[in-house]
Short mmCIF file of C-alpha atoms in Angstrom, two decimals:
data_model
loop_
_atom_site.label_atom_id
_atom_site.label_comp_id
_atom_site.label_asym_id
_atom_site.label_seq_id
_atom_site.Cartn_x
_atom_site.Cartn_y
_atom_site.Cartn_z
CA MET A 1 30.88 -175.94 -140.14
CA PRO A 2 27.57 -174.91 -141.86
CA GLU A 3 27.23 -171.23 -142.44
CA ALA A 4 23.62 -171.35 -141.25
CA GLY A 5 24.84 -171.20 -137.69
CA THR A 6 25.19 -173.56 -134.72
CA LEU A 7 24.32 -177.29 -134.64
CA TRP A 8 21.32 -176.23 -132.42
CA ASP A 9 19.99 -173.74 -134.84
CA TRP A 10 20.36 -176.11 -137.80
CA SER A 11 18.81 -178.99 -135.76
CA CYS A 12 15.76 -176.90 -134.85
CA GLU A 13 15.25 -175.80 -138.43
CA ARG A 14 15.57 -179.32 -139.76
CA TYR A 15 13.44 -180.94 -137.03
CA ALA A 16 10.61 -178.63 -137.78
CA ARG A 17 10.35 -179.74 -141.37
CA PRO A 18 7.46 -182.01 -142.22
CA GLY A 19 8.07 -185.61 -141.37
CA VAL A 20 11.55 -185.08 -139.72
CA ALA A 21 10.39 -185.10 -136.09
CA ALA A 22 8.28 -188.23 -136.67
CA ALA A 23 11.17 -190.04 -138.43
CA CYS A 24 13.64 -189.20 -135.68
CA LEU A 25 11.22 -190.37 -132.93
CA VAL A 26 10.67 -193.68 -134.76
CA LEU A 27 14.42 -194.28 -134.87
CA GLN A 28 14.75 -193.27 -131.31
CA ASP A 29 11.83 -195.36 -129.93
CA ARG A 30 12.21 -198.47 -132.13
CA HIS A 31 15.95 -198.55 -132.69
CA ASP A 32 17.45 -196.78 -129.72
CA ALA A 33 19.02 -194.15 -131.93
CA ALA A 34 20.36 -190.94 -130.28
CA VAL A 35 18.63 -188.31 -132.29
CA THR A 36 21.30 -185.81 -131.38
CA LEU A 37 23.92 -187.97 -133.09
CA LEU A 38 21.70 -188.31 -136.16
CA LEU A 39 21.43 -184.57 -136.31
CA LEU A 40 25.27 -184.18 -135.69
CA GLY A 41 26.10 -186.52 -138.59
CA CYS A 42 23.75 -184.87 -140.96
CA TRP A 43 24.76 -181.30 -140.01
CA LEU A 44 28.43 -182.17 -140.66
CA ALA A 45 27.44 -183.68 -143.98
CA ASP A 46 25.43 -180.59 -144.88
CA ALA A 47 28.69 -178.59 -144.30
CA GLY A 48 30.67 -180.99 -146.53
CA ARG A 49 32.42 -182.43 -143.52
CA ARG A 50 33.37 -186.13 -142.79
CA LEU A 51 33.84 -187.19 -139.11
CA ALA A 52 37.04 -188.98 -138.41
CA PRO A 53 36.98 -192.11 -136.13
CA GLU A 54 38.57 -190.50 -133.03
CA PRO A 55 36.22 -187.43 -132.71
CA ALA A 56 33.36 -189.78 -133.63
CA ALA A 57 34.23 -192.01 -130.70
CA VAL A 58 34.56 -189.01 -128.39
CA ALA A 59 31.26 -187.55 -129.50
CA ARG A 60 29.57 -190.97 -129.24
CA ASP A 61 30.88 -191.50 -125.76
CA TYR A 62 29.87 -188.07 -124.51
CA SER A 63 26.39 -188.48 -126.07
CA THR A 64 25.94 -191.92 -124.47
CA GLY A 65 26.75 -190.66 -121.02
CA TRP A 66 24.76 -187.46 -121.28
CA GLN A 67 21.70 -189.32 -122.67
CA ALA A 68 21.81 -191.93 -119.92
CA GLY A 69 22.51 -189.54 -117.02
CA VAL A 70 20.34 -186.67 -118.02
CA VAL A 71 18.19 -186.79 -121.07
CA GLN A 72 16.69 -190.33 -120.70
CA PRO A 73 15.62 -189.82 -117.05
CA LEU A 74 13.91 -186.57 -117.97
CA ARG A 75 12.23 -188.33 -120.91
CA GLN A 76 11.06 -191.20 -118.59
CA VAL A 77 9.53 -188.70 -116.13
CA ARG A 78 7.81 -186.75 -118.84
CA ARG A 79 6.36 -189.80 -120.41
CA HIS A 80 5.16 -191.04 -117.00
CA LEU A 81 3.52 -187.71 -116.36
CA ALA A 82 1.80 -187.90 -119.77
CA ARG A 83 0.09 -191.08 -118.64
CA ALA A 84 -0.96 -189.45 -115.37
CA GLY A 85 -2.73 -186.55 -117.06
CA GLY A 86 -4.81 -184.09 -115.21
CA ALA A 87 -3.01 -181.88 -112.67
CA ALA A 88 0.34 -183.43 -113.90
CA THR A 89 0.08 -181.59 -117.23
CA ARG A 90 1.93 -178.48 -116.03
CA LEU A 91 4.64 -180.57 -114.49
CA ARG A 92 5.02 -182.56 -117.64
CA LEU A 93 5.36 -179.38 -119.70
CA ALA A 94 8.03 -178.13 -117.32
CA VAL A 95 9.93 -181.41 -117.67
CA LYS A 96 9.59 -181.29 -121.35
CA GLU A 97 11.34 -177.89 -121.38
CA GLN A 98 14.11 -179.18 -119.29
CA GLU A 99 14.47 -182.29 -121.57
CA LEU A 100 14.85 -179.84 -124.55
CA ALA A 101 17.37 -177.76 -122.56
CA ALA A 102 19.38 -180.86 -121.86
CA GLU A 103 19.41 -181.74 -125.57
CA ARG A 104 20.42 -178.28 -126.42
CA ILE A 105 23.45 -178.56 -124.04
CA GLU A 106 24.32 -181.91 -125.56
CA LEU A 107 24.22 -180.40 -129.15
CA GLU A 108 26.40 -177.46 -128.06
CA GLU A 109 28.94 -179.85 -126.57
CA LEU A 110 28.89 -182.08 -129.48
CA GLN A 111 29.51 -179.12 -131.83
CA ARG A 112 32.47 -178.18 -129.63
CA LEU A 113 33.83 -181.70 -129.78
CA VAL A 114 33.84 -181.90 -133.54
CA LYS A 115 34.85 -178.23 -134.32
CA SER A 116 37.90 -179.23 -136.30
CA CYS A 117 36.23 -181.77 -138.53
CA PRO A 118 37.87 -181.76 -141.93
CA ALA A 119 36.30 -181.43 -145.31
CA GLY A 120 35.18 -184.75 -146.83
CA SER A 121 34.81 -185.95 -150.42
CA GLY A 122 31.59 -187.05 -152.10
CA GLY A 123 28.14 -185.67 -151.97
CA LYS A 124 26.05 -184.75 -149.01
CA PRO A 125 24.17 -188.13 -148.82
CA ALA A 126 27.42 -190.15 -148.97
CA LEU A 127 28.99 -187.97 -146.24
CA ALA A 128 25.85 -188.26 -144.12
CA MET A 129 25.94 -192.03 -144.39
CA ALA A 130 29.67 -192.09 -143.50
CA ASN A 131 29.12 -189.82 -140.52
CA LEU A 132 26.23 -191.84 -139.27
CA ALA A 133 28.21 -194.99 -139.66
CA ALA A 134 30.86 -193.45 -137.37
CA LEU A 135 28.35 -192.37 -134.72
CA LEU A 136 25.52 -194.99 -134.64
CA PRO A 137 25.36 -198.70 -134.07
CA PRO A 138 24.96 -200.91 -137.12
CA ALA A 139 21.53 -201.92 -136.05
CA VAL A 140 20.34 -198.32 -136.35
CA LEU A 141 21.99 -197.94 -139.79
CA ALA A 142 20.10 -201.12 -140.88
CA ALA A 143 16.66 -199.61 -139.81
CA PRO A 144 14.21 -199.68 -142.71
CA GLU A 145 13.40 -196.09 -141.87
CA LEU A 146 16.82 -194.96 -142.98
CA ALA A 147 16.46 -196.59 -146.37
#
């Protein structure tokens, strides 16, 4: 895996780059993309790794369940509290911290699930697209924001 460290560390560094967070959120909100799977696919490509179909399916299934059962409910509460404003601000910030903690747990588990991912051939952009194709629905891959 990337020598820079964990999937979590890599994701935090990349997400902080200009434009990355905004692009990820557009893909999430407009196309139902799991940002954690986007990050996983790109992290593997950055390490020169190509995700095989079986571990991709396991990662996808895990992410789908974790997102539906944990992350999305927290996100819905946080967004509801954002509309409430006022006294709900402190609670919204606490829920936001929990949402981020849930995403960290997800990324740590995804890293564990793909730990034996083999080296791939081709450059990083080709590996990233191959990994994303294994992890994401075709509609997300067809999103103009990925072009």
